[in-house]
Amino acid sequence: MHNPVRKAVFPVGGLGTRFLPATKVIPKEMLPVVDKPLIQYAVEEAWAAGIEEIIFVTGRGKSSIEDHFDHVWELEDTLKARGKDEQLQEIEKTLPTPGAISYTRQQEPAGLGHAVWCARNLVGNEPFAVLLADDLVQSERPCLAQMLDVYKELGGNIVAAEDVPRDQTDKYGILDVSEDDGRIASAKGLVEKPDPAVAPSTLSIIGRYILQPEVFTELDRQETGAGGEIQLTDAMARTIGAVPFHGLRFEGTRFDCGSKTGFLAANIAFGLEREELAADLRQILNHYSVGSVSGA
Ligand code: G1P
């Protein structure tokens, strides 16, 4: 029996420079896909997987994330008075159990490993999940729930994994695979953003992790890696041997909403999933694809 995963950490302190000017005063995690902020998709995924406690590692200028997961009484009263029950229900979905959400601040942009390390006292000595809101996964069974299914059998550290073209290995953490059954790969090492020429494989880590608390001992060393940042990948790599490490090729489609094209693609894919939008959206897509063919 492996210790249950009750807590999830959301690093939301990043600057979001790739989406300026939109992210000048709005956190990138608050950018909406269709009509829901990226961070809400990630939090709902964690809740759907049975996570009980949410931990945000925030930073300067991110207070709208805290406000988003709280009551807005004037709005709720107005919607109630106007009988707008559907909208009321929508915003009630953002409310955590009182006390089941906490915040700490990453005071400097020192890397993903540093952000996760900032949550060490709130996590304590138990396994936990990490979700990066930039990586949005469209799937029947939520990605984290798929990972927890595997965790129940294998324990240890588990990451969501995806094969990428070799020329993109320098954008991801990459597994040095020891065994691979096509769905689950075990790793004997990990490399953060390796050059395609030296990457040990093309199996990349996407932003979903289940981690054992041993990772904090490694992060305590505050060693910097790729890009001069404290890397979560390096800390996980150093626990291999003591802690089993597996990558799960999850079922579903991952959108890199940290890139503009990934973000636009996510809006289309999630829009097409919505009954009330699908027909109109298809028409618009047809219009533009016809436009591009005739204009070519
Ligand atoms: C981070 C991690 C990287 C991982 C990626 C997934 O990189 O450091 O290992 O593959 O998230 O999205 P970032 O995208 O923050 O540069």
Short mmCIF file of N, CA and C in Angstrom, two decimals, residues 131-229:
data_model
loop_
_atom_site.label_atom_id
_atom_site.label_comp_id
_atom_site.label_asym_id
_atom_site.label_seq_id
_atom_site.Cartn_x
_atom_site.Cartn_y
_atom_site.Cartn_z
N LEU A 131 1.17 20.20 -10.53
CA LEU A 131 0.51 20.43 -11.82
C LEU A 131 0.93 21.78 -12.37
N LEU A 132 1.39 21.80 -13.61
CA LEU A 132 1.74 23.05 -14.28
C LEU A 132 0.56 23.45 -15.17
N ALA A 133 -0.05 24.58 -14.83
CA ALA A 133 -1.29 24.98 -15.52
C ALA A 133 -1.09 25.24 -17.02
N ASP A 134 0.15 25.54 -17.42
CA ASP A 134 0.47 25.76 -18.84
C ASP A 134 0.16 24.54 -19.69
N ASP A 135 0.35 23.36 -19.09
CA ASP A 135 0.09 22.12 -19.82
C ASP A 135 -1.36 21.72 -19.56
N LEU A 136 -2.16 21.88 -20.60
CA LEU A 136 -3.59 21.57 -20.47
C LEU A 136 -3.84 20.25 -21.21
N VAL A 137 -4.48 19.31 -20.51
CA VAL A 137 -4.69 17.99 -21.11
C VAL A 137 -6.18 17.77 -21.33
N GLN A 138 -6.52 17.43 -22.57
CA GLN A 138 -7.91 17.08 -22.88
C GLN A 138 -7.99 15.56 -22.94
N SER A 139 -8.77 14.99 -22.04
CA SER A 139 -8.84 13.54 -22.00
C SER A 139 -10.14 13.12 -21.34
N GLU A 140 -10.53 11.87 -21.58
CA GLU A 140 -11.75 11.39 -20.95
C GLU A 140 -11.55 11.27 -19.44
N ARG A 141 -10.51 10.52 -19.05
CA ARG A 141 -10.18 10.42 -17.63
C ARG A 141 -9.09 11.45 -17.37
N PRO A 142 -9.29 12.32 -16.35
CA PRO A 142 -8.28 13.37 -16.13
C PRO A 142 -6.87 12.78 -15.99
N CYS A 143 -5.90 13.50 -16.54
CA CYS A 143 -4.52 13.00 -16.60
C CYS A 143 -4.01 12.60 -15.21
N LEU A 144 -4.24 13.45 -14.21
CA LEU A 144 -3.71 13.12 -12.88
C LEU A 144 -4.37 11.85 -12.32
N ALA A 145 -5.65 11.66 -12.61
CA ALA A 145 -6.34 10.44 -12.15
C ALA A 145 -5.71 9.21 -12.81
N GLN A 146 -5.36 9.33 -14.10
CA GLN A 146 -4.68 8.21 -14.79
C GLN A 146 -3.35 7.90 -14.09
N MET A 147 -2.65 8.96 -13.70
CA MET A 147 -1.35 8.76 -13.04
C MET A 147 -1.53 8.11 -11.66
N LEU A 148 -2.58 8.52 -10.95
CA LEU A 148 -2.81 7.95 -9.62
C LEU A 148 -3.20 6.47 -9.71
N ASP A 149 -3.87 6.09 -10.80
CA ASP A 149 -4.18 4.67 -11.01
C ASP A 149 -2.87 3.87 -11.05
N VAL A 150 -1.90 4.42 -11.78
CA VAL A 150 -0.60 3.74 -11.92
C VAL A 150 0.16 3.79 -10.59
N TYR A 151 0.05 4.94 -9.92
CA TYR A 151 0.75 5.11 -8.63
C TYR A 151 0.30 4.05 -7.61
N LYS A 152 -1.00 3.75 -7.63
CA LYS A 152 -1.51 2.76 -6.67
C LYS A 152 -0.78 1.43 -6.82
N GLU A 153 -0.37 1.11 -8.03
CA GLU A 153 0.36 -0.15 -8.25
C GLU A 153 1.86 0.01 -8.04
N LEU A 154 2.43 1.09 -8.57
CA LEU A 154 3.89 1.17 -8.62
C LEU A 154 4.51 2.04 -7.53
N GLY A 155 3.76 2.99 -6.98
CA GLY A 155 4.32 3.91 -6.00
C GLY A 155 5.43 4.76 -6.61
N GLY A 156 6.26 5.35 -5.77
CA GLY A 156 7.42 6.12 -6.23
C GLY A 156 7.06 7.43 -6.90
N ASN A 157 7.96 7.88 -7.77
CA ASN A 157 7.72 9.12 -8.53
C ASN A 157 7.15 8.76 -9.90
N ILE A 158 6.13 9.48 -10.31
CA ILE A 158 5.53 9.24 -11.63
C ILE A 158 5.33 10.58 -12.33
N VAL A 159 5.72 10.63 -13.60
CA VAL A 159 5.47 11.83 -14.39
C VAL A 159 4.60 11.47 -15.59
N ALA A 160 3.83 12.44 -16.08
CA ALA A 160 3.13 12.24 -17.34
C ALA A 160 4.17 12.41 -18.44
N ALA A 161 4.14 11.53 -19.42
CA ALA A 161 5.18 11.55 -20.45
C ALA A 161 4.57 11.51 -21.85
N GLU A 162 5.33 12.06 -22.78
CA GLU A 162 4.86 12.13 -24.18
C GLU A 162 6.07 12.09 -25.10
N ASP A 163 5.95 11.34 -26.19
CA ASP A 163 7.04 11.33 -27.17
C ASP A 163 7.00 12.63 -27.98
N VAL A 164 8.16 13.23 -28.17
CA VAL A 164 8.23 14.47 -28.95
C VAL A 164 9.22 14.30 -30.10
N PRO A 165 9.09 15.10 -31.16
CA PRO A 165 10.10 15.03 -32.22
C PRO A 165 11.48 15.35 -31.65
N ARG A 166 12.51 14.68 -32.17
CA ARG A 166 13.85 14.82 -31.59
C ARG A 166 14.32 16.29 -31.57
N ASP A 167 13.91 17.08 -32.56
CA ASP A 167 14.41 18.46 -32.57
C ASP A 167 13.77 19.32 -31.47
N GLN A 168 12.89 18.71 -30.65
CA GLN A 168 12.28 19.50 -29.57
C GLN A 168 12.72 19.07 -28.16
N THR A 169 13.70 18.18 -28.08
CA THR A 169 14.09 17.70 -26.74
C THR A 169 14.61 18.83 -25.86
N ASP A 170 15.12 19.90 -26.50
CA ASP A 170 15.68 20.99 -25.68
C ASP A 170 14.62 21.90 -25.06
N LYS A 171 13.34 21.48 -25.19
CA LYS A 171 12.27 22.25 -24.52
C LYS A 171 11.74 21.53 -23.28
N TYR A 172 12.23 20.30 -23.03
CA TYR A 172 11.60 19.46 -22.00
C TYR A 172 12.62 18.75 -21.11
N GLY A 173 12.09 18.20 -20.00
CA GLY A 173 12.82 17.19 -19.26
C GLY A 173 12.68 15.89 -20.03
N ILE A 174 13.78 15.14 -20.20
CA ILE A 174 13.77 13.93 -21.04
C ILE A 174 14.20 12.72 -20.21
N LEU A 175 13.48 11.61 -20.40
CA LEU A 175 13.79 10.38 -19.66
C LEU A 175 14.92 9.59 -20.32
N ASP A 176 15.82 9.10 -19.49
CA ASP A 176 16.81 8.12 -19.94
C ASP A 176 16.18 6.76 -19.60
N VAL A 177 15.57 6.15 -20.61
CA VAL A 177 14.69 5.01 -20.38
C VAL A 177 15.47 3.72 -20.15
N SER A 178 15.05 2.97 -19.13
CA SER A 178 15.68 1.65 -18.94
C SER A 178 14.76 0.53 -19.41
N GLU A 179 13.46 0.64 -19.12
CA GLU A 179 12.49 -0.34 -19.61
C GLU A 179 11.28 0.41 -20.11
N ASP A 180 10.61 -0.18 -21.13
CA ASP A 180 9.48 0.54 -21.72
C ASP A 180 8.51 -0.48 -22.31
N ASP A 181 7.27 -0.48 -21.82
CA ASP A 181 6.30 -1.42 -22.40
C ASP A 181 5.35 -0.71 -23.37
N GLY A 182 5.72 0.52 -23.75
CA GLY A 182 4.90 1.27 -24.70
C GLY A 182 3.91 2.19 -24.00
N ARG A 183 3.60 1.87 -22.74
CA ARG A 183 2.69 2.74 -21.97
C ARG A 183 3.44 3.33 -20.77
N ILE A 184 4.11 2.45 -20.04
CA ILE A 184 4.86 2.91 -18.87
C ILE A 184 6.35 2.66 -19.11
N ALA A 185 7.13 3.72 -18.89
CA ALA A 185 8.59 3.59 -19.04
C ALA A 185 9.24 3.83 -17.69
N SER A 186 10.23 3.00 -17.35
CA SER A 186 10.99 3.35 -16.15
C SER A 186 12.29 4.01 -16.61
N ALA A 187 12.80 4.88 -15.75
CA ALA A 187 13.96 5.67 -16.16
C ALA A 187 15.13 5.41 -15.24
N LYS A 188 16.32 5.40 -15.83
CA LYS A 188 17.54 5.30 -15.02
C LYS A 188 18.20 6.67 -14.87
N GLY A 189 17.65 7.63 -15.54
CA GLY A 189 18.16 9.00 -15.42
C GLY A 189 17.21 9.98 -16.09
N LEU A 190 17.46 11.26 -15.88
CA LEU A 190 16.65 12.32 -16.48
C LEU A 190 17.58 13.46 -16.86
N VAL A 191 17.27 14.12 -17.96
CA VAL A 191 18.08 15.28 -18.35
C VAL A 191 17.15 16.44 -18.68
N GLU A 192 17.43 17.59 -18.13
CA GLU A 192 16.60 18.77 -18.40
C GLU A 192 17.05 19.44 -19.69
N LYS A 193 16.14 19.55 -20.62
CA LYS A 193 16.34 20.27 -21.88
C LYS A 193 17.65 19.93 -22.60
N PRO A 194 17.85 18.63 -22.89
CA PRO A 194 19.09 18.26 -23.59
C PRO A 194 19.08 18.67 -25.06
N ASP A 195 20.25 18.93 -25.59
CA ASP A 195 20.41 19.19 -27.01
C ASP A 195 19.97 17.92 -27.77
N PRO A 196 19.21 18.07 -28.88
CA PRO A 196 18.74 16.89 -29.61
C PRO A 196 19.83 15.87 -29.91
N ALA A 197 21.04 16.35 -30.16
CA ALA A 197 22.14 15.44 -30.52
C ALA A 197 22.52 14.52 -29.38
N VAL A 198 22.30 14.93 -28.14
CA VAL A 198 22.75 14.11 -27.00
C VAL A 198 21.60 13.63 -26.12
N ALA A 199 20.35 13.92 -26.53
CA ALA A 199 19.20 13.52 -25.70
C ALA A 199 19.15 11.99 -25.58
N PRO A 200 18.96 11.47 -24.35
CA PRO A 200 18.97 10.01 -24.16
C PRO A 200 17.75 9.32 -24.76
N SER A 201 16.67 10.05 -25.03
CA SER A 201 15.49 9.50 -25.70
C SER A 201 14.68 10.69 -26.20
N THR A 202 13.48 10.42 -26.70
CA THR A 202 12.60 11.53 -27.08
C THR A 202 11.34 11.51 -26.22
N LEU A 203 11.42 10.80 -25.08
CA LEU A 203 10.26 10.73 -24.19
C LEU A 203 10.35 11.89 -23.19
N SER A 204 9.39 12.82 -23.32
CA SER A 204 9.48 14.06 -22.55
C SER A 204 8.53 14.05 -21.36
N ILE A 205 8.89 14.87 -20.37
CA ILE A 205 8.03 15.06 -19.19
C ILE A 205 7.05 16.19 -19.50
N ILE A 206 5.77 15.97 -19.23
CA ILE A 206 4.86 17.12 -19.30
C ILE A 206 4.45 17.49 -17.87
N GLY A 207 3.78 18.61 -17.72
CA GLY A 207 3.64 19.22 -16.40
C GLY A 207 2.69 18.56 -15.40
N ARG A 208 2.85 17.27 -15.19
CA ARG A 208 2.09 16.54 -14.15
C ARG A 208 3.05 15.58 -13.46
N TYR A 209 3.15 15.70 -12.15
CA TYR A 209 4.10 14.88 -11.39
C TYR A 209 3.43 14.32 -10.15
N ILE A 210 3.80 13.10 -9.78
CA ILE A 210 3.51 12.59 -8.44
C ILE A 210 4.88 12.34 -7.81
N LEU A 211 5.12 12.98 -6.68
CA LEU A 211 6.47 12.96 -6.13
C LEU A 211 6.48 12.52 -4.68
N GLN A 212 7.55 11.82 -4.32
CA GLN A 212 7.77 11.45 -2.92
C GLN A 212 8.53 12.60 -2.24
N PRO A 213 8.34 12.74 -0.93
CA PRO A 213 8.94 13.90 -0.24
C PRO A 213 10.48 13.91 -0.27
N GLU A 214 11.10 12.76 -0.63
CA GLU A 214 12.57 12.72 -0.75
C GLU A 214 13.09 13.79 -1.71
N VAL A 215 12.26 14.21 -2.63
CA VAL A 215 12.72 15.21 -3.61
C VAL A 215 13.13 16.51 -2.90
N PHE A 216 12.50 16.78 -1.75
CA PHE A 216 12.84 18.02 -1.03
C PHE A 216 14.27 17.99 -0.48
N THR A 217 14.73 16.79 -0.10
CA THR A 217 16.11 16.68 0.40
C THR A 217 17.07 17.11 -0.71
N GLU A 218 16.75 16.69 -1.94
CA GLU A 218 17.61 17.07 -3.08
C GLU A 218 17.47 18.56 -3.39
N LEU A 219 16.24 19.06 -3.32
CA LEU A 219 16.04 20.48 -3.63
C LEU A 219 16.68 21.38 -2.58
N ASP A 220 16.80 20.86 -1.34
CA ASP A 220 17.47 21.62 -0.26
C ASP A 220 18.88 22.05 -0.66
N ARG A 221 19.49 21.27 -1.56
CA ARG A 221 20.87 21.59 -1.96
C ARG A 221 20.96 22.84 -2.82
N GLN A 222 19.79 23.25 -3.37
CA GLN A 222 19.72 24.51 -4.13
C GLN A 222 20.73 24.56 -5.29
N GLU A 223 21.00 23.37 -5.87
CA GLU A 223 21.95 23.34 -6.98
C GLU A 223 21.28 23.82 -8.26
N THR A 224 21.98 24.62 -9.04
CA THR A 224 21.39 25.10 -10.28
C THR A 224 21.78 24.17 -11.44
N GLY A 225 20.92 24.13 -12.44
CA GLY A 225 21.18 23.28 -13.61
C GLY A 225 20.93 24.07 -14.88
N ALA A 226 20.21 23.45 -15.83
CA ALA A 226 19.96 24.09 -17.14
C ALA A 226 19.42 25.51 -16.94
N GLY A 227 19.92 26.44 -17.74
CA GLY A 227 19.45 27.82 -17.70
C GLY A 227 19.81 28.54 -16.41
N GLY A 228 20.69 27.96 -15.61
CA GLY A 228 21.09 28.60 -14.34
C GLY A 228 19.98 28.55 -13.29
N GLU A 229 18.96 27.68 -13.51
CA GLU A 229 17.83 27.59 -12.59
C GLU A 229 17.89 26.31 -11.75
#
